[in-house]
Coordinates of C-alpha atoms in Angstrom, one line a residue:
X1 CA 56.4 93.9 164.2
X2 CA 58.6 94.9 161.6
X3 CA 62.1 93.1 161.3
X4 CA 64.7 95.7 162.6
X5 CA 67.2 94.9 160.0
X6 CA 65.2 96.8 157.3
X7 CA 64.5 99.8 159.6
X8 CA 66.5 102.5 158.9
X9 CA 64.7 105.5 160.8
X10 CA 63.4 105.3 164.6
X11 CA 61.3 108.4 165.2
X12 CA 60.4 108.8 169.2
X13 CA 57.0 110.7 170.5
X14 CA 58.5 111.3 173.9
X15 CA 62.0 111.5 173.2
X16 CA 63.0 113.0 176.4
X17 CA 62.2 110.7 179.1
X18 CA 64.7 108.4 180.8
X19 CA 63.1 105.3 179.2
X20 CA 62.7 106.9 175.4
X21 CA 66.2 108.4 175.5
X22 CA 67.9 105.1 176.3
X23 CA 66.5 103.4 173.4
X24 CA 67.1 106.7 171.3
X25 CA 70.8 106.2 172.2
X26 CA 70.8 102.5 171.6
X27 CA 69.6 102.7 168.4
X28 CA 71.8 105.7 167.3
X29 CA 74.4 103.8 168.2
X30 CA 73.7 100.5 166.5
X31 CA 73.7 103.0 163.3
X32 CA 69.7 103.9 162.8
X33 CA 68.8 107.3 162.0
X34 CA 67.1 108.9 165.1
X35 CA 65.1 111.9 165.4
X36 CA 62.1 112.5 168.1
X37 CA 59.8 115.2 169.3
X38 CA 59.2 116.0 173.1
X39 CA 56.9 118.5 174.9
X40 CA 59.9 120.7 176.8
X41 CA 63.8 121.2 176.4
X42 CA 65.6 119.8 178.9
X43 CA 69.7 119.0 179.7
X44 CA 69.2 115.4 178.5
X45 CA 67.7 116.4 175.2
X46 CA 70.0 119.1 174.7
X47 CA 72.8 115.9 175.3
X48 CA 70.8 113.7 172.5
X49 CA 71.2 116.9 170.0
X50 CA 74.7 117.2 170.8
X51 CA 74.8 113.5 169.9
X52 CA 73.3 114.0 166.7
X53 CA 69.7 113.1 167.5
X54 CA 67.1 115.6 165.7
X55 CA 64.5 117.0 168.6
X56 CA 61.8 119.4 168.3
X57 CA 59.5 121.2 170.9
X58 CA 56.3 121.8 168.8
X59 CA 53.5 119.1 168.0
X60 CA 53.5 119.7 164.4
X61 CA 53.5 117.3 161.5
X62 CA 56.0 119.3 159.6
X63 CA 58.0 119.2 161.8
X64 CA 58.6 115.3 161.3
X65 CA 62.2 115.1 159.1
X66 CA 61.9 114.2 155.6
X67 CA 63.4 111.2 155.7
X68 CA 61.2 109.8 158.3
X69 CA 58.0 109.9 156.1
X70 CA 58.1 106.5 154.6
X71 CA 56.6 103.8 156.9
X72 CA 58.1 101.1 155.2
X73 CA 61.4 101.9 156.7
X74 CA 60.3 104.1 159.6
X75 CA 59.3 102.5 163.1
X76 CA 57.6 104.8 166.1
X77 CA 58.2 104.6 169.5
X78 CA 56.2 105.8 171.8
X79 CA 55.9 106.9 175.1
X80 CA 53.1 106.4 177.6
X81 CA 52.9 110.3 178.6
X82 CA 51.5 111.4 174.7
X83 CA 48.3 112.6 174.8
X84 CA 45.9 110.2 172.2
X85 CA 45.1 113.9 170.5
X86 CA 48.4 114.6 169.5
X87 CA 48.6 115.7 166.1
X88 CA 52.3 114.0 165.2
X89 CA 50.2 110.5 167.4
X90 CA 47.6 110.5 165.2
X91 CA 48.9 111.5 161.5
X92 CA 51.4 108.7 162.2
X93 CA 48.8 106.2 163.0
X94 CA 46.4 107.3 160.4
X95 CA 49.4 106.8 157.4
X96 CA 50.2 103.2 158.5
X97 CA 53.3 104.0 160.3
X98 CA 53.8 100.8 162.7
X99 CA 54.0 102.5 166.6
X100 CA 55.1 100.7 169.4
X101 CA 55.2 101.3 173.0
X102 CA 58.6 102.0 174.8
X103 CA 58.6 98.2 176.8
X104 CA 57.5 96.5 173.8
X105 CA 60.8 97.5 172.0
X106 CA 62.9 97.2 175.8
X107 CA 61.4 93.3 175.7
X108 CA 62.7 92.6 172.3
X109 CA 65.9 94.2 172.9
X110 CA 66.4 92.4 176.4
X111 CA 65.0 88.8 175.0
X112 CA 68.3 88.7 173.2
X113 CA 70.1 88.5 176.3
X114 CA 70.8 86.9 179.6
X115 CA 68.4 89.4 181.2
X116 CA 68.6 91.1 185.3
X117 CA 65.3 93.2 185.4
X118 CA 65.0 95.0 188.5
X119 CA 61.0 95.7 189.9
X120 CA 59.7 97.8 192.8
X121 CA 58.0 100.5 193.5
X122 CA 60.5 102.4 194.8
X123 CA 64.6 101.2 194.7
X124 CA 64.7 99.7 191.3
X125 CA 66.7 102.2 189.9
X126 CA 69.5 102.4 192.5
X127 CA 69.7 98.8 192.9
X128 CA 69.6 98.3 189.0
X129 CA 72.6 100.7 188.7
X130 CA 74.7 99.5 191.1
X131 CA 74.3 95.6 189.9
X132 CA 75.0 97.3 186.4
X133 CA 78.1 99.3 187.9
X134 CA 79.3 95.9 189.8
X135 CA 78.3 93.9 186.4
X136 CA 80.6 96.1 183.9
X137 CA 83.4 95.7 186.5
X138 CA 83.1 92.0 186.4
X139 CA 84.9 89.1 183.6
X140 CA 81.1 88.7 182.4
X141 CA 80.1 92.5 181.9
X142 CA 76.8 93.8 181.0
X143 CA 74.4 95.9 178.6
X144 CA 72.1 98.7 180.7
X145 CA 69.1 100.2 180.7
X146 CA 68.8 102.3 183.7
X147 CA 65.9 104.5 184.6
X148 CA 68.4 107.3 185.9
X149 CA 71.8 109.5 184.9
X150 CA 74.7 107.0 186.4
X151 CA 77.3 109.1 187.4
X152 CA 80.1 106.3 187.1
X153 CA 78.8 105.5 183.3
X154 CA 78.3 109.1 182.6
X155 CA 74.8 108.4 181.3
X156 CA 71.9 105.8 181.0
X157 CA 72.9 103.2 178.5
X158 CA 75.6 101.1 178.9
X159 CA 76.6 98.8 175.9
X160 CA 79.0 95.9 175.9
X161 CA 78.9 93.7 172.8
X162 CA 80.3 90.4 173.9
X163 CA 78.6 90.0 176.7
X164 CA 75.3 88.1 177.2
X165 CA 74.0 89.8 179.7
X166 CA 71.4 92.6 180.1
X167 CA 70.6 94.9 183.5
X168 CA 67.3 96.8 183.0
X169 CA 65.1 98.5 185.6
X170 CA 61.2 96.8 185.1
X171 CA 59.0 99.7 185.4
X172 CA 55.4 99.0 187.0
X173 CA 53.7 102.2 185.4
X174 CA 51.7 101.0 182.5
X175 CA 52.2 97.3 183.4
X176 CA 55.9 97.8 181.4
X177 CA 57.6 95.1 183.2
X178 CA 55.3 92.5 181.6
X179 CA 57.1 92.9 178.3
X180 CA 60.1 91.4 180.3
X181 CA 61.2 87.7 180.6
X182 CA 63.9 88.2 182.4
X183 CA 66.7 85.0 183.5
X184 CA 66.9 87.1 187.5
X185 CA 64.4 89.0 188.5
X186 CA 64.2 91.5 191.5
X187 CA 61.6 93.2 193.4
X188 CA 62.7 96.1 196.2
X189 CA 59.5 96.9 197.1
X190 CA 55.4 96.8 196.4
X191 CA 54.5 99.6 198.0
X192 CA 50.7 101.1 196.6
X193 CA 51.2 103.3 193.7
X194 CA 49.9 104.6 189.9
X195 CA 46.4 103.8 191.5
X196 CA 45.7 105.7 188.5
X197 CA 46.5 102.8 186.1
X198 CA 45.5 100.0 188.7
X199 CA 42.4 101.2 190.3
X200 CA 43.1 99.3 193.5
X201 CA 46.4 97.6 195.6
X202 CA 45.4 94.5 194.7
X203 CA 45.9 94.4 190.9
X204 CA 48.8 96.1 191.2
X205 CA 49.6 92.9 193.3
X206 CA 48.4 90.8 190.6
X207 CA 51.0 92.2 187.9
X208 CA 53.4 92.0 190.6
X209 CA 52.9 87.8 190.8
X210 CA 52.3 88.4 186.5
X211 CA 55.8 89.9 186.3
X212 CA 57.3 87.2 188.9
X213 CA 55.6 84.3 187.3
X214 CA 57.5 85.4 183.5
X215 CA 61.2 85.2 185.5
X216 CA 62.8 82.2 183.9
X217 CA 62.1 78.9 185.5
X218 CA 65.6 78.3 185.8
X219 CA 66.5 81.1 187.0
X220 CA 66.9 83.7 190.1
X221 CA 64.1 86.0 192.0
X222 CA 65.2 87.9 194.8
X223 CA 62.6 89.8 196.8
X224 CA 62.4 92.5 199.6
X225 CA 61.5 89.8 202.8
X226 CA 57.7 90.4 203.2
X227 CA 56.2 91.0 199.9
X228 CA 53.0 89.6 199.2
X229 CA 53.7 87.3 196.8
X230 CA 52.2 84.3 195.6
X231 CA 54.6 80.8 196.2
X232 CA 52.6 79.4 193.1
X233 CA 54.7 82.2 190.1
X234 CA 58.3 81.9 192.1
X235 CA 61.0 80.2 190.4
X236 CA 62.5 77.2 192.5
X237 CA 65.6 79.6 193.5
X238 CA 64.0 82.4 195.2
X239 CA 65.5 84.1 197.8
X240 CA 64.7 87.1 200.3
X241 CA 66.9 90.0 201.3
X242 CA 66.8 92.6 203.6
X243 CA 68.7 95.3 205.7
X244 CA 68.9 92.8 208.7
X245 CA 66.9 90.1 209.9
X246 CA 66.7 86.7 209.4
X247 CA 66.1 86.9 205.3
X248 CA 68.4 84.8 203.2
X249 CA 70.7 87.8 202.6
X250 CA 70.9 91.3 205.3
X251 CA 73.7 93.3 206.4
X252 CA 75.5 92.9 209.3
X253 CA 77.7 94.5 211.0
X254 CA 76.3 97.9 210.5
X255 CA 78.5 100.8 211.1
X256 CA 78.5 104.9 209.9
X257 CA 82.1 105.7 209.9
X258 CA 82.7 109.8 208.6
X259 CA 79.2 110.0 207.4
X260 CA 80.2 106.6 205.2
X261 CA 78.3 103.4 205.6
X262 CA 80.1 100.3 206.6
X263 CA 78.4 96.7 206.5
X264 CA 79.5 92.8 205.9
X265 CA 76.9 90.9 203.8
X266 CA 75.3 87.6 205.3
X267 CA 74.4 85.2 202.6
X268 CA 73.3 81.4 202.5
X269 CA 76.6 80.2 202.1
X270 CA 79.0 82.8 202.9
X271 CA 79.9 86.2 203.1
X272 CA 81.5 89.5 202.3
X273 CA 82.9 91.5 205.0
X274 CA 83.9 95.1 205.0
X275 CA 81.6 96.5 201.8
X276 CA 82.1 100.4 202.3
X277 CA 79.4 102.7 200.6
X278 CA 80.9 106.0 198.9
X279 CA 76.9 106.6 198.5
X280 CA 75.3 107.6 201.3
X281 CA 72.2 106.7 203.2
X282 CA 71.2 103.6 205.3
X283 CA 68.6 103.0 202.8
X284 CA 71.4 102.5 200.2
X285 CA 72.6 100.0 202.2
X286 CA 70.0 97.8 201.7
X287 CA 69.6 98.8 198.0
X288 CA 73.6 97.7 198.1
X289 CA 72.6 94.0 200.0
X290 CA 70.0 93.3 197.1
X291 CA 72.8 94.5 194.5
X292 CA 75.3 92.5 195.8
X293 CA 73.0 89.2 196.7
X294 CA 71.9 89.1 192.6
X295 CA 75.8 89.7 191.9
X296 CA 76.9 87.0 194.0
X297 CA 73.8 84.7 192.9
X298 CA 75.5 84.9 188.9
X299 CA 78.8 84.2 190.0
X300 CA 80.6 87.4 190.0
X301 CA 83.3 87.4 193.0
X302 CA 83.6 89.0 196.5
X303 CA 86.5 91.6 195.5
X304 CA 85.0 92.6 192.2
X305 CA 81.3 93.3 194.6
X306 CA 83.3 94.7 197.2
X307 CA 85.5 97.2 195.5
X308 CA 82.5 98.1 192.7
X309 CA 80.3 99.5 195.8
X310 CA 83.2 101.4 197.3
X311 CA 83.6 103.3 194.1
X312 CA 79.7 103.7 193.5
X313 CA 79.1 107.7 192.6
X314 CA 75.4 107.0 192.8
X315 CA 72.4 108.3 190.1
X316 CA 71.5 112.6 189.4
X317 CA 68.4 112.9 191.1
X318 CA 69.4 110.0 194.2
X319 CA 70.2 111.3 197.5
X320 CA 72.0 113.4 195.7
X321 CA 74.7 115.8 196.9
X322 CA 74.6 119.7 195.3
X323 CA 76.3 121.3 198.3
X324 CA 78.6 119.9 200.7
X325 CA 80.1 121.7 203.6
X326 CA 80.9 122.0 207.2
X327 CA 78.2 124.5 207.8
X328 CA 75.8 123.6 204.5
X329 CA 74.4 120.9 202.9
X330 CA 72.0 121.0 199.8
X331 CA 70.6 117.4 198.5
X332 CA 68.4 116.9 195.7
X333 CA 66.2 113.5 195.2
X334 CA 63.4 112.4 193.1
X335 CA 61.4 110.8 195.7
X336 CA 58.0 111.0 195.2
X337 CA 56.2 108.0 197.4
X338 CA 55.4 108.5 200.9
X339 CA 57.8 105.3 201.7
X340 CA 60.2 106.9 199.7
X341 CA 60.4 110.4 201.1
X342 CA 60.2 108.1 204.8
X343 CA 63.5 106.5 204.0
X344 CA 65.4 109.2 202.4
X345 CA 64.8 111.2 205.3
X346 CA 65.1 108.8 208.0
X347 CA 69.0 108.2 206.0
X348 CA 69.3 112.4 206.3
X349 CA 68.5 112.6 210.1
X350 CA 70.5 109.8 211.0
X351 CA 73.6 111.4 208.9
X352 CA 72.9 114.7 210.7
X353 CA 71.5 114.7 213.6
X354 CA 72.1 118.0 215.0
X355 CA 71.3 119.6 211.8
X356 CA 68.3 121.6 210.8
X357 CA 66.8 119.7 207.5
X358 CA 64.7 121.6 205.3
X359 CA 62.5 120.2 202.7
X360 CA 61.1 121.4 199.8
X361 CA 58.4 119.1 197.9
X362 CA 56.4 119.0 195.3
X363 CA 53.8 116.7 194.9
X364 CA 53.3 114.9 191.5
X365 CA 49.9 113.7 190.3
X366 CA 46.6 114.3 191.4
X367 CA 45.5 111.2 191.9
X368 CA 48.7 110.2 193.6
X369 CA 48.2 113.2 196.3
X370 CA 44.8 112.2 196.7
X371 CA 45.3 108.2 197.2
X372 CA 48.6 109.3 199.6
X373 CA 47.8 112.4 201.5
X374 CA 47.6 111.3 204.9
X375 CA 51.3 109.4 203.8
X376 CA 53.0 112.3 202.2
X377 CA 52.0 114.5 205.5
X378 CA 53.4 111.6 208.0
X379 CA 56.2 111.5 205.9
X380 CA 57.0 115.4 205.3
X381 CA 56.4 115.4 209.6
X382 CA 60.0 113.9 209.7
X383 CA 61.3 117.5 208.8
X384 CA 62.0 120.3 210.6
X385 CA 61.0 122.6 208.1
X386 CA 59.2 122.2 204.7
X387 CA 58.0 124.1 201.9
X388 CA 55.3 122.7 200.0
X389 CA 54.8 123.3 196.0
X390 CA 51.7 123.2 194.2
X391 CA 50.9 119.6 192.7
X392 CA 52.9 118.7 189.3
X393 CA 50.3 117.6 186.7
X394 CA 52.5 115.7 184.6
X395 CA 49.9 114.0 182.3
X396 CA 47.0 114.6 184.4
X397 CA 43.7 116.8 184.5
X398 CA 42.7 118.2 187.7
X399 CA 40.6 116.8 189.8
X400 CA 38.4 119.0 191.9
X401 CA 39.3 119.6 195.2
X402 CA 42.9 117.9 195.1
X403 CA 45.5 120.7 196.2
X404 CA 48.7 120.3 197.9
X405 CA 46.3 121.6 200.7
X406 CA 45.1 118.3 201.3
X407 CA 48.9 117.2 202.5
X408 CA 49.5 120.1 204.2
X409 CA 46.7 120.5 206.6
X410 CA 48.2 117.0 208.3
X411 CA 51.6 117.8 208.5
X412 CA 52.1 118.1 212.1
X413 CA 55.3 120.0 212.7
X414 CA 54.5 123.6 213.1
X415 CA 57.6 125.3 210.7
X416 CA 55.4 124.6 207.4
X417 CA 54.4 127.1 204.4
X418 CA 52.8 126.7 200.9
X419 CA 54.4 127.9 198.5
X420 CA 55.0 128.2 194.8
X421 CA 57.7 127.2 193.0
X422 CA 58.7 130.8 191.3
X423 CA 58.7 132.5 194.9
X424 CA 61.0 129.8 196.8
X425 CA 64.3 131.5 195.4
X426 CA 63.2 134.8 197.4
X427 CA 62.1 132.6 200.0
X428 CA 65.0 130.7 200.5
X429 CA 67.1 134.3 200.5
X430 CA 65.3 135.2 203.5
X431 CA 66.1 131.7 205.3
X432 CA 68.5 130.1 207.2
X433 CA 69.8 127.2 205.4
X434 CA 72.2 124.3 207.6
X435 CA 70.6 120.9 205.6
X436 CA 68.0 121.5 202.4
X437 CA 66.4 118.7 200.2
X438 CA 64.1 119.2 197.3
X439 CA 61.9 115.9 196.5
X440 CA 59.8 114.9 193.3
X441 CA 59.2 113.9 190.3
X442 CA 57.9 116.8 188.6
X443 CA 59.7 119.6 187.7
X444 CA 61.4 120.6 190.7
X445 CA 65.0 119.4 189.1
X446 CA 64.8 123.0 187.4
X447 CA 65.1 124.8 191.1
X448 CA 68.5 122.3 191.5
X449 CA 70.5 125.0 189.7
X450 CA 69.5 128.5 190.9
X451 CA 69.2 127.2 194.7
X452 CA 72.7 125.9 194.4
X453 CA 74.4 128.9 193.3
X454 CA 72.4 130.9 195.9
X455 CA 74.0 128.8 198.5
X456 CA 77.2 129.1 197.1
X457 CA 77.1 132.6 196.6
X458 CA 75.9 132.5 200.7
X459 CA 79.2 130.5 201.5
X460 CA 81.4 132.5 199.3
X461 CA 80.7 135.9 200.2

């Protein structure tokens, strides 16, 4: 690869994802010349062009600034999600522009660095945050990567120059996190998913023990108790968490004081009483044990942990709250895993109980509705209500007879309806509303808006 230092330009295909607009930021800040196309506008675009990033909409070569055609000083990044027929793709590849794939350029970044890389197919990004959040508050700091919108840094980069140390979320998709060698490595969960990519559970087992097995020697892995890993790739200090149990770190203690989680952390040596969640959610409590164990683990102190989690706003798009009153509540959250949607909804029920909870879902990828059908419907049963959206393609063909159908028929409370995603607004007028969640991946996040101010304009009038 060419030597950064005599880069001037990084052009992005992809700009807008959570990834790509990181390392956009990152390298606008370190004082490269940044510009990138992507498919759609969206609010964190429209925040890179307020930084000063150049973005466009529209595949089109001509589009390309000027002063990003010379490929001796220009260097592409690219995400996973661009089609191999995309016109910008392939007259950059054709005119001997170097490209490079997002976690190519994350695992030179991070190999500077005392790394924390943060696996799992589902958790990865709260826990990353919050070690990141405890981290910055700490005498050793941190750098970030996150793989969400932090609402304590305001953003998803986090840069600290005098300090060694790295947080970055190690994404499974694409076999990303192999680009990693981090010094502590985590793993929430190994859950089946992007079947798509693996073909089958058990090689996406085998890049779990691939990913595990690059963790420096020397250094930490902490793991959800009762993932199937191999002893062979674990470093010699490896150590298990869990909500409770008998794993080397759980919560105990356990308490939900005005809808506010309460727990003391049991480790192998000691512990930390009275660690108060602002966030809510008993499945945050667990994403706080594996926070707090890696934070503890590198040395950073009980009151710093303790008083970090208590001020933790949580991520956009995690459990999280758009309306909050006596008589309404509106939560959006980008679950999109059966095990997910399971846990986020076991943490709504058990904060309101005598609450209606409607869902609204929309199912993203075919091939991820078609592997997880029979999951999505168990887990969408947990409602009282749900609406159901057509499937969200993302960077998929169809496939022939996958329909959000295929979830629906299985769900087996009876207050269900398909529905699609221009017609829930009117729907939603003619409803009764005391707890709502939307859940996905897709594009769902552009319902957030308009469903919150109809509920507001219900409770104000």
């Amino acid at each position: 690869m060419k030597d950064l230092t005599t880069i001037s330009n990084i052009y992005f295909l992809g700009i807008g994802g959570i990834g790509m607009s990181a390392l956009a930021r990152y390298f606008r800040q370190t004082g490269k010349n940044v510009a990138g196309y992507d498919r759609t506008p969206t609010p964190l675009t429209r925040q890179l062009s307020d930084e000063g990033i150049l973005i466009h909409y529209e595949d089109s070569v001509e589009l390309i600034p000027k002063g990003f055609g010379d490929p001796k000083n220009t260097l592409v990044i690219l995400t996973p999600a661009i089609p191999r027929d995309h016109s910008e793709y392939n007259y950059l590849k054709d005119h001997g522009f170097e490209i490079i794939k997002r976690s190519q350029m994350l695992g030179l970044i991070t190999s500077g660095h005392k790394t924390v890389a943060v696996a799992g197919t589902h958790g990865k990004t709260t826990v990353s945050t919050m070690i990141a959040w405890i981290m910055s508050n700490s005498k050793a700091g941190c750098s970030a990567f996150l793989g969400g919108i932090s609402k304590n840094f305001n953003g998803n980069l986090v840069t600290r120059e005098k300090s060694e140390w790295m947080v970055t979320e190690a994404d499974e998709f694409d076999r990303s996190f192999l680009q990693l060698h981090p010094y502590a490595g985590v793993i929430t969960a190994m859950d089946p998913d992007h079947l798509d990519i693996y073909g089958n559970a058990e090689s996406m087992f085998e890049a779990f023990n691939s990913y595990a097995g690059q963790i420096d020697r020397n250094g930490i892995l902490l793991m959800k108790e009762g993932l199937p890993l191999d002893e062979k790739v674990k470093p010699a200090k490896s150590y298990t968490y869990s909500l409770s149990g008998e794993s080397d770190f759980h919560a105990t203690n356990i308490r939900l004081e005005n809808r506010r989680y309460t727990f003391d952390l049991k480790g192998p040596s000691a512990s930390i009483t009275d660690i108060s969640l602002e966030h809510p959610g008993v499945v945050n409590v667990e994403n706080a044990v594996a926070a707090s164990a890696v934070c503890t683990l590198l040395g950073v102190d009980d009151n710093t942990i303790r008083e970090s989690l208590a001020r933790f706003s949580g991520i956009l798009r995690r459990f999280d709250y758009q309306v909050k009153t006596e008589d309404v509540v509106y939560i959006d959250d980008y679950a999109h895993h059966p095990r997910e949607i399971e846990a986020t909804l076991v943490s709504l029920k058990e904060l309101y109980p005598d609450k209606k909870i409607t869902g609204i879902f929309q199912p993203h990828l075919y091939t991820r509705t078609r592997d997880f059908a029979e999951g999505f419907a168990a887990s969408l049963s947990l409602l009282d209500r749900l609406i159901l959206l057509d499937i969200y393609p993302a960077r998929e063909l169809p496939i022939e007879g996958v329909q959000s159908e295929m979830i629906f028929k299985d769900v087996t409370i009876k207050d269900k309806v398909l529905c699609k995603k221009e017609d829930v607004i009117s729907l939603l007028e003619r409803s009764e509303i005391e707890v709502l969640i939307t859940l996905g991946a897709g594009d769902i996040d552009k319902l957030v808006d308009p469903i919150r101010q109809l509920l507001l304009k219900r409770i104000n009038a």
